[in-house]
CSV table of C-alpha atoms in Angstrom, one decimal:
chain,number,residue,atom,x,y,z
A,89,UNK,CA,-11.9,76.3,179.3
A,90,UNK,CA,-15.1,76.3,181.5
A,91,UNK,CA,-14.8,72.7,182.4
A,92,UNK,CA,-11.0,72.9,183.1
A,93,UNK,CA,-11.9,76.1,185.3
A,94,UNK,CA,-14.5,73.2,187.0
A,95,UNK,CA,-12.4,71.0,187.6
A,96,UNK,CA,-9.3,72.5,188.5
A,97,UNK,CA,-9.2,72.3,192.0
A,98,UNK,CA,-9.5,68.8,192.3
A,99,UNK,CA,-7.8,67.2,189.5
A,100,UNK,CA,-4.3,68.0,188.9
A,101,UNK,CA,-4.4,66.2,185.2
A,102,UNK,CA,-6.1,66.2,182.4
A,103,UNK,CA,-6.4,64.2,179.1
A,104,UNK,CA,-7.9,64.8,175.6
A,105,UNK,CA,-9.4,62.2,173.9
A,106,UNK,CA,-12.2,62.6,170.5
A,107,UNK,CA,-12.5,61.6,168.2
A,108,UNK,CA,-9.5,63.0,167.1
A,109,UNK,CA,-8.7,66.1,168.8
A,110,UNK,CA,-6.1,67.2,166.6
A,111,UNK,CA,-8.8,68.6,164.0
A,112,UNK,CA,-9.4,71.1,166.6
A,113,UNK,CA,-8.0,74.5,165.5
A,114,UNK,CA,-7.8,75.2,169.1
A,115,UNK,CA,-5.7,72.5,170.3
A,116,UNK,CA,-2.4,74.8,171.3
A,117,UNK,CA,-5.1,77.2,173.1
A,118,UNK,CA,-6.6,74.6,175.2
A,119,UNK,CA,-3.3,72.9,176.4
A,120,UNK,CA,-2.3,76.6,177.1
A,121,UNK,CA,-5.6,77.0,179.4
A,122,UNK,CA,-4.8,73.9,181.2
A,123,UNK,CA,-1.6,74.9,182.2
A,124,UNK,CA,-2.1,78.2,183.3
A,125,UNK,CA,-5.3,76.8,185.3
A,126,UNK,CA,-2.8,74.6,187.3
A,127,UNK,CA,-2.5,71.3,185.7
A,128,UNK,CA,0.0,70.3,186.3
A,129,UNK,CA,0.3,66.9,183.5
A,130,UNK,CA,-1.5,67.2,180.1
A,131,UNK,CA,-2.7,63.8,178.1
A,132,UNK,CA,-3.8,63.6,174.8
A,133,UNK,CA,-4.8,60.1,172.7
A,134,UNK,CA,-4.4,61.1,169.3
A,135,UNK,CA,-3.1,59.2,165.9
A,136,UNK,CA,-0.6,61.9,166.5
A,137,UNK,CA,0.2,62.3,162.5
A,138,UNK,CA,0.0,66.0,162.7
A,139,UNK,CA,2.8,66.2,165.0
A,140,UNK,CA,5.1,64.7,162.0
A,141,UNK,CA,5.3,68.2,161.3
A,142,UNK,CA,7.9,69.4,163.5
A,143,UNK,CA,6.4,72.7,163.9
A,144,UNK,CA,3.4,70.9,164.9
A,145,UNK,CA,5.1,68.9,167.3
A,146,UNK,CA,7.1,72.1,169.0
A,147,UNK,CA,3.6,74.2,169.0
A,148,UNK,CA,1.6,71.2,171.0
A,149,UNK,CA,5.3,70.5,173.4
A,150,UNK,CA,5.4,74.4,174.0
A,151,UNK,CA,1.8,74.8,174.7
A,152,UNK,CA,1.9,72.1,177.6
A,153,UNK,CA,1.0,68.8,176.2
A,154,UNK,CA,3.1,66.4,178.4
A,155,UNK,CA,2.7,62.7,176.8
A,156,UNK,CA,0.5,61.3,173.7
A,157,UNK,CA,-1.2,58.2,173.8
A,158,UNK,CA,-1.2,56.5,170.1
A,159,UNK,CA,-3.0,54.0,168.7
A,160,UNK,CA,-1.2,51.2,166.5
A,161,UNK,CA,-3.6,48.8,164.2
A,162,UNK,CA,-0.6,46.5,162.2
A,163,UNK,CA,3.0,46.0,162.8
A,164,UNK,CA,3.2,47.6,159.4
A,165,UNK,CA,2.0,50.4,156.8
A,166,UNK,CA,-0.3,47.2,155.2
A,167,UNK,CA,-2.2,46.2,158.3
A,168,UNK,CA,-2.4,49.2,159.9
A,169,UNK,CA,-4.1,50.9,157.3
A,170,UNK,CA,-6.5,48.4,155.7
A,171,UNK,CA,-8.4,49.7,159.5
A,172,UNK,CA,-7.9,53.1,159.0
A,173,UNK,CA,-8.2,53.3,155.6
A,174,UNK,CA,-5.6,56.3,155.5
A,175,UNK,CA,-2.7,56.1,153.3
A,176,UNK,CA,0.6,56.8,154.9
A,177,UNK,CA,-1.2,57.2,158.1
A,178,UNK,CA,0.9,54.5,160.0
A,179,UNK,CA,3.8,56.3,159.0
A,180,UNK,CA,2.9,59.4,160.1
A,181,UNK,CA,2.1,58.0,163.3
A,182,UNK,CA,4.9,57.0,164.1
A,183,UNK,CA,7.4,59.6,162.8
A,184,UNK,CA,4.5,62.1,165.2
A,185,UNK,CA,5.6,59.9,168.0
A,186,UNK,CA,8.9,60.0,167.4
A,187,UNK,CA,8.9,63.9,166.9
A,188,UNK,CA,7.2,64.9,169.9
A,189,UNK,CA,9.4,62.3,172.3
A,190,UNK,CA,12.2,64.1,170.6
A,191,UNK,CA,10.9,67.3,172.5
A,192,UNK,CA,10.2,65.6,176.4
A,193,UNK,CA,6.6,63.9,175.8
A,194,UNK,CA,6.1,61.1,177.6
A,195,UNK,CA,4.1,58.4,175.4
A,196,UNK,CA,1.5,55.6,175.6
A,197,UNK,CA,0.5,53.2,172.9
A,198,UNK,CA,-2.2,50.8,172.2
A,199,UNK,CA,-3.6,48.7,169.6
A,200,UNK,CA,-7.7,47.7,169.6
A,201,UNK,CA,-8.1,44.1,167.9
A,202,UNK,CA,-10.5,43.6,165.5
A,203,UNK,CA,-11.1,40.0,163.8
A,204,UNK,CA,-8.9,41.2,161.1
A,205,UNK,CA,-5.9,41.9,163.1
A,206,UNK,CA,-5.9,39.0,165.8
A,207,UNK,CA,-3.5,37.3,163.5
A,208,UNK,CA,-1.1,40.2,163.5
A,209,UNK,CA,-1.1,40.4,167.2
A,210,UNK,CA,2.5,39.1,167.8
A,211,UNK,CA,3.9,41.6,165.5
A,212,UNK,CA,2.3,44.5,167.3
A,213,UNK,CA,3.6,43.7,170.9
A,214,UNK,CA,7.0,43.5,169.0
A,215,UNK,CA,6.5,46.7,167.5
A,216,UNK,CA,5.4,47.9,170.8
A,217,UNK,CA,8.3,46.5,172.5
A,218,UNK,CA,10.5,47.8,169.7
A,219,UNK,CA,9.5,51.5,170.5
A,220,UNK,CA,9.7,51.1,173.9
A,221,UNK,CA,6.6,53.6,175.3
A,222,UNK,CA,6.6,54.4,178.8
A,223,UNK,CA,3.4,52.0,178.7
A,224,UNK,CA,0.7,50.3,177.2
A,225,UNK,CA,-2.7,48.4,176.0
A,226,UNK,CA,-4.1,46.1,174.3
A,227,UNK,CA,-8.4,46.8,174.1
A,228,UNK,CA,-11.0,44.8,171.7
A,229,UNK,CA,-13.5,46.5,169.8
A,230,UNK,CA,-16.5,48.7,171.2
A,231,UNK,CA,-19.8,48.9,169.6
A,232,UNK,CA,-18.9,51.8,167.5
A,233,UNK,CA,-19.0,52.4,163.8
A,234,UNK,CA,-22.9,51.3,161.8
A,235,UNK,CA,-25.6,48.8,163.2
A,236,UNK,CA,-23.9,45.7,162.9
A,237,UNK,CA,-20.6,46.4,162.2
A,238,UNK,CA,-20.0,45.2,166.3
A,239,UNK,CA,-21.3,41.6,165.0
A,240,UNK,CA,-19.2,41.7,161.7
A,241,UNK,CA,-15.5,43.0,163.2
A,242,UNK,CA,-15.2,41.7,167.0
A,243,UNK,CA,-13.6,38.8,167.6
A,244,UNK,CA,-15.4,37.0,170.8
A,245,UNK,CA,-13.8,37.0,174.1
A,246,UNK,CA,-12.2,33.7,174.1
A,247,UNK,CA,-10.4,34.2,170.5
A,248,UNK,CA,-9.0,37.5,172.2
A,249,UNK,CA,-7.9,35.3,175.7
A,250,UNK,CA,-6.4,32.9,173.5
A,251,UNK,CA,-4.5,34.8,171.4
A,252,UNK,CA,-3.2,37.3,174.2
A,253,UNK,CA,-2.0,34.2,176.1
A,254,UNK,CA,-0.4,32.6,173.0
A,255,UNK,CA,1.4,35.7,172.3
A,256,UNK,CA,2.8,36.3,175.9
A,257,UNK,CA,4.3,33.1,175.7
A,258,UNK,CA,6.1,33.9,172.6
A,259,UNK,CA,7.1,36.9,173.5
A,260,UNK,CA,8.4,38.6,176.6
A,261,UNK,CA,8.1,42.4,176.4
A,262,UNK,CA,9.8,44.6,178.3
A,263,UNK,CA,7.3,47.5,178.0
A,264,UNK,CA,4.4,47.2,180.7
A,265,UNK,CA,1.9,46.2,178.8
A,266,UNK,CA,-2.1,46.0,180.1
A,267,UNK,CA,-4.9,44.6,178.7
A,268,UNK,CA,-8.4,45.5,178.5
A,269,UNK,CA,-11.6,43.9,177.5
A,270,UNK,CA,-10.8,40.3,179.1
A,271,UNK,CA,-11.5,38.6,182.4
A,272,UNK,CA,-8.2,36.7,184.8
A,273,UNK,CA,-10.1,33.8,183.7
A,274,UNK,CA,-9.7,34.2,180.0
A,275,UNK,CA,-5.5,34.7,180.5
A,276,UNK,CA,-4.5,32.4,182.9
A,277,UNK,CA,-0.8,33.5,183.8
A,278,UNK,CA,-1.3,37.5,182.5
A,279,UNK,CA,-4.0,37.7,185.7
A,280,UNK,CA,-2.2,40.9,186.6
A,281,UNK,CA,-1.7,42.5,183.4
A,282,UNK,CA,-5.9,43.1,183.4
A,283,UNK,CA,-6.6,46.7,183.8
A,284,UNK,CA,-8.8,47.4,187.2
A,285,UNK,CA,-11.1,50.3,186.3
A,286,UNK,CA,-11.1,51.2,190.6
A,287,UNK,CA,-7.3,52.1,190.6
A,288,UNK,CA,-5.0,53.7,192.9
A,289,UNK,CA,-4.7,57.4,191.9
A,290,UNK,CA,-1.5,57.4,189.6
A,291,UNK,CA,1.6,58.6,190.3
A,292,UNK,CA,2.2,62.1,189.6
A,293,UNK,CA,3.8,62.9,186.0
A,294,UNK,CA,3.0,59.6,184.9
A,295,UNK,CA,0.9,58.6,181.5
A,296,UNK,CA,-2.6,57.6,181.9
A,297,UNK,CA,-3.0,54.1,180.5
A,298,UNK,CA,-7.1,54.3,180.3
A,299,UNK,CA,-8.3,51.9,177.7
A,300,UNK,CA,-11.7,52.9,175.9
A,301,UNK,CA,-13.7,50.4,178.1
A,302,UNK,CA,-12.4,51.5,181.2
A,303,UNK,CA,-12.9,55.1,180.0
A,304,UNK,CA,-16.4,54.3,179.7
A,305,UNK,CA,-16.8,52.7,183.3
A,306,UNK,CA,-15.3,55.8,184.9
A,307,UNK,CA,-18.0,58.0,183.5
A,308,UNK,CA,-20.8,55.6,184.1
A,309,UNK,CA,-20.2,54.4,187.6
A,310,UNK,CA,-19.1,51.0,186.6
A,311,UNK,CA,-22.4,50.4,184.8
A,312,UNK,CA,-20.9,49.7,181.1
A,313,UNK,CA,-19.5,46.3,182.2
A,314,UNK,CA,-21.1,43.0,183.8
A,315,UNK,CA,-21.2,39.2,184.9
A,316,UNK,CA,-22.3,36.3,182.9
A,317,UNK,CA,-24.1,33.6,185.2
A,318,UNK,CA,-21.8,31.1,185.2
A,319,UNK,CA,-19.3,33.8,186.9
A,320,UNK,CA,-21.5,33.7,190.4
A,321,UNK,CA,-19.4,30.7,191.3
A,322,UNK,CA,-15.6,31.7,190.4
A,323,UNK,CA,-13.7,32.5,193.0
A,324,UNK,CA,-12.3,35.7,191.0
A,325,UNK,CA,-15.4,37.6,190.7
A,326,UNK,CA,-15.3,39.7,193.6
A,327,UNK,CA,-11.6,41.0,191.9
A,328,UNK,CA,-12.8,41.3,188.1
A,329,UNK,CA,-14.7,44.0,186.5
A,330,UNK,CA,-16.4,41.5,183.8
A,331,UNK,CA,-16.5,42.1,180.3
A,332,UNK,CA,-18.3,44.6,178.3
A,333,UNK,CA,-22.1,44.5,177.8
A,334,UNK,CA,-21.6,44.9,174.2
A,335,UNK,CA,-19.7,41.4,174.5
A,336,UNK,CA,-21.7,39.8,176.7
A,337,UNK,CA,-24.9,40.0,174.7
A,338,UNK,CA,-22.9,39.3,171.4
A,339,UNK,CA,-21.1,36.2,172.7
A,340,UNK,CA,-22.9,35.4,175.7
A,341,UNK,CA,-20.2,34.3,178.2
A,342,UNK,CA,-18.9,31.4,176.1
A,343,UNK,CA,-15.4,30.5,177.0
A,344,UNK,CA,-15.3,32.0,180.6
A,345,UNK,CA,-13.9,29.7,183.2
A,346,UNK,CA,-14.6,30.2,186.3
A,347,UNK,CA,-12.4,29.3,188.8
C-alpha cells in the first residue's frame, strides 16, 4: 500500500506480477487499495487457476482487478504441463480466464518458448487466436530456474526467428500478437510485431502487453539488453533494442543479419 500511495500521483495504472501473486492472502486487499488510491486500471499476470473458482473470480472482479494477463505453455493439457509440472493446471487456466472475462476483465495471454515447446508453437498461436484475448506475446526463456538450466532449456535466437517466421506464414491470427526476445533481423516480414521497450504511453483502459524482458529493461534503464558486433553495421540498429544479455553470451550473436 506504501508504494501505491508513492506512486499514485503519477501513474494512473498498476500491474501485479510475482511470482505468482495469487498465493497472496491479501490479493482482494491490495486491488481494493489501488482503487481507492486513484487507479484507475488494475493488471495482474497470473496462471489465473484460482479464479476457476467463481467466487474467486467475483472477489478479485469486485475488488478492482480490470484485466489478467495469462501465460499458455502447450496448445493442450499434455504440453502445457510437462513445463509446469501441475496436473490440471492448463485446465484451470483456462476455465480462470474464461470466469473472470465472464465478469468484464479485459485479458492478455502469452506463451515463453522453451526448446521443448518450439515444436508446438503453431498450435499455441491457434489456441491464442481461438480465445481471442484483447492481446498478446510470444517471449523466450530468461535466465531463471538453477545454474545451468538457461544452457539446457533455451532455444538460441535464430531457432526462435525461424520458427516465429515459419508460423506467421502458416497462420494468420487475428489477435495482435507481439513478440519479445528477437531482433527485425531475425523475422523478416513480422518487423513490426517486435515489442519496443521506449513506447508511447498506452491508451487508457487498455491491457499492458509487457513481456518479461521488456519488464526487465524498464526497471534497469535499458541496461538488461545489448548489441552483438556484427550489429554496428545494420541499418536497423538505431530502431532495435537487441537481444538479452543472457542470449547474447549463451549464443553469441549467431544468426543475426544485419541489414
Amino acid at each position: 500500500r506504501a508504494s501505491l500511495a508513492a506512486m499514485s500521483d503519477r501513474c494512473s495504472s498498476v500491474l501485479f506480477t510475482g511470482g505468482e501473486p495469487s498465493r497472496l492472502s491479501w490479493l482482494t486487499d491490495v486491488f481494493k487499495d489501488a482503487r481507492e488510491l486513484g487507479y484507475e486500471f488494475i493488471q495482474m499476470q497470473s496462471h489465473a487457476g484460482a479464479a476457476a473458482d467463481p467466487e474467486t473470480a467475483d472477489a478479485w472482479v469486485a475488488a478492482g482487478l480490470d484485466a489478467i494477463d495469462i501465460p499458455i505453455y502447450g496448445a493442450d493439457a499434455q504440453s502445457h504441463e510437462a513445463i509446469t509440472r501441475t496436473p490440471g493446471s492448463f485446465e484451470r487456466t483456462l476455465k480462470g480466464l474464461d470466469n473472470l472475462r465472464q465478469r468484464g476483465a479485459r485479458s492478455v495471454m502469452h506463451t515463453t518458448l522453451f526448446q521443448s515447446n518450439l515444436d508446438s508453437l503453431e498450435a499455441i498461436v491457434r489456441l491464442i487466436d481461438s480465445v481471442a484475448p484483447d492481446g498478446a506475446y510470444i517471449q523466450t526463456t530468461g535466465e531463471v530456474g538453477a545454474p545451468g538450466t538457461y544452457d539446457r532449456v533455451a532455444p538460441s535466437p535464430e531457432q526462435v526467428g525461424n520458427a516465429l517466421v515459419e508460423v506467421f506464414a502458416t497462420v494468420t491470427p487475428e489477435t495482435p500478437i507481439q513478440l519479445s526476445d528477437v531482433t527485425p533481423c531475425l523475422v523478416p516480414g513480422l518487423e513490426e510485431q517486435v515489442v519496443p521497450w521506449r513506447v508511447e504511453p498506452r491508451e487508457a483502459g487498455l491491457p499492458v502487453v509487457l513481456p518479461y524482458s521488456e519488464w526487465l529493461m524498464v526497471f534497469s534503464g535499458g541496461r538488461t539488453k545489448g548489441h552483438h558486433a556484427a550489429c554496428d553495421s545494420c541499418s536497423l540498429r538505431g530502431e532495435c533494442d537487441g537481444l538479452p544479455l543472457e542470449s547474447l553470451a549463451r549464443f553469441r550473436g549467431v544468426g543475426l543479419v544485419p541489414r
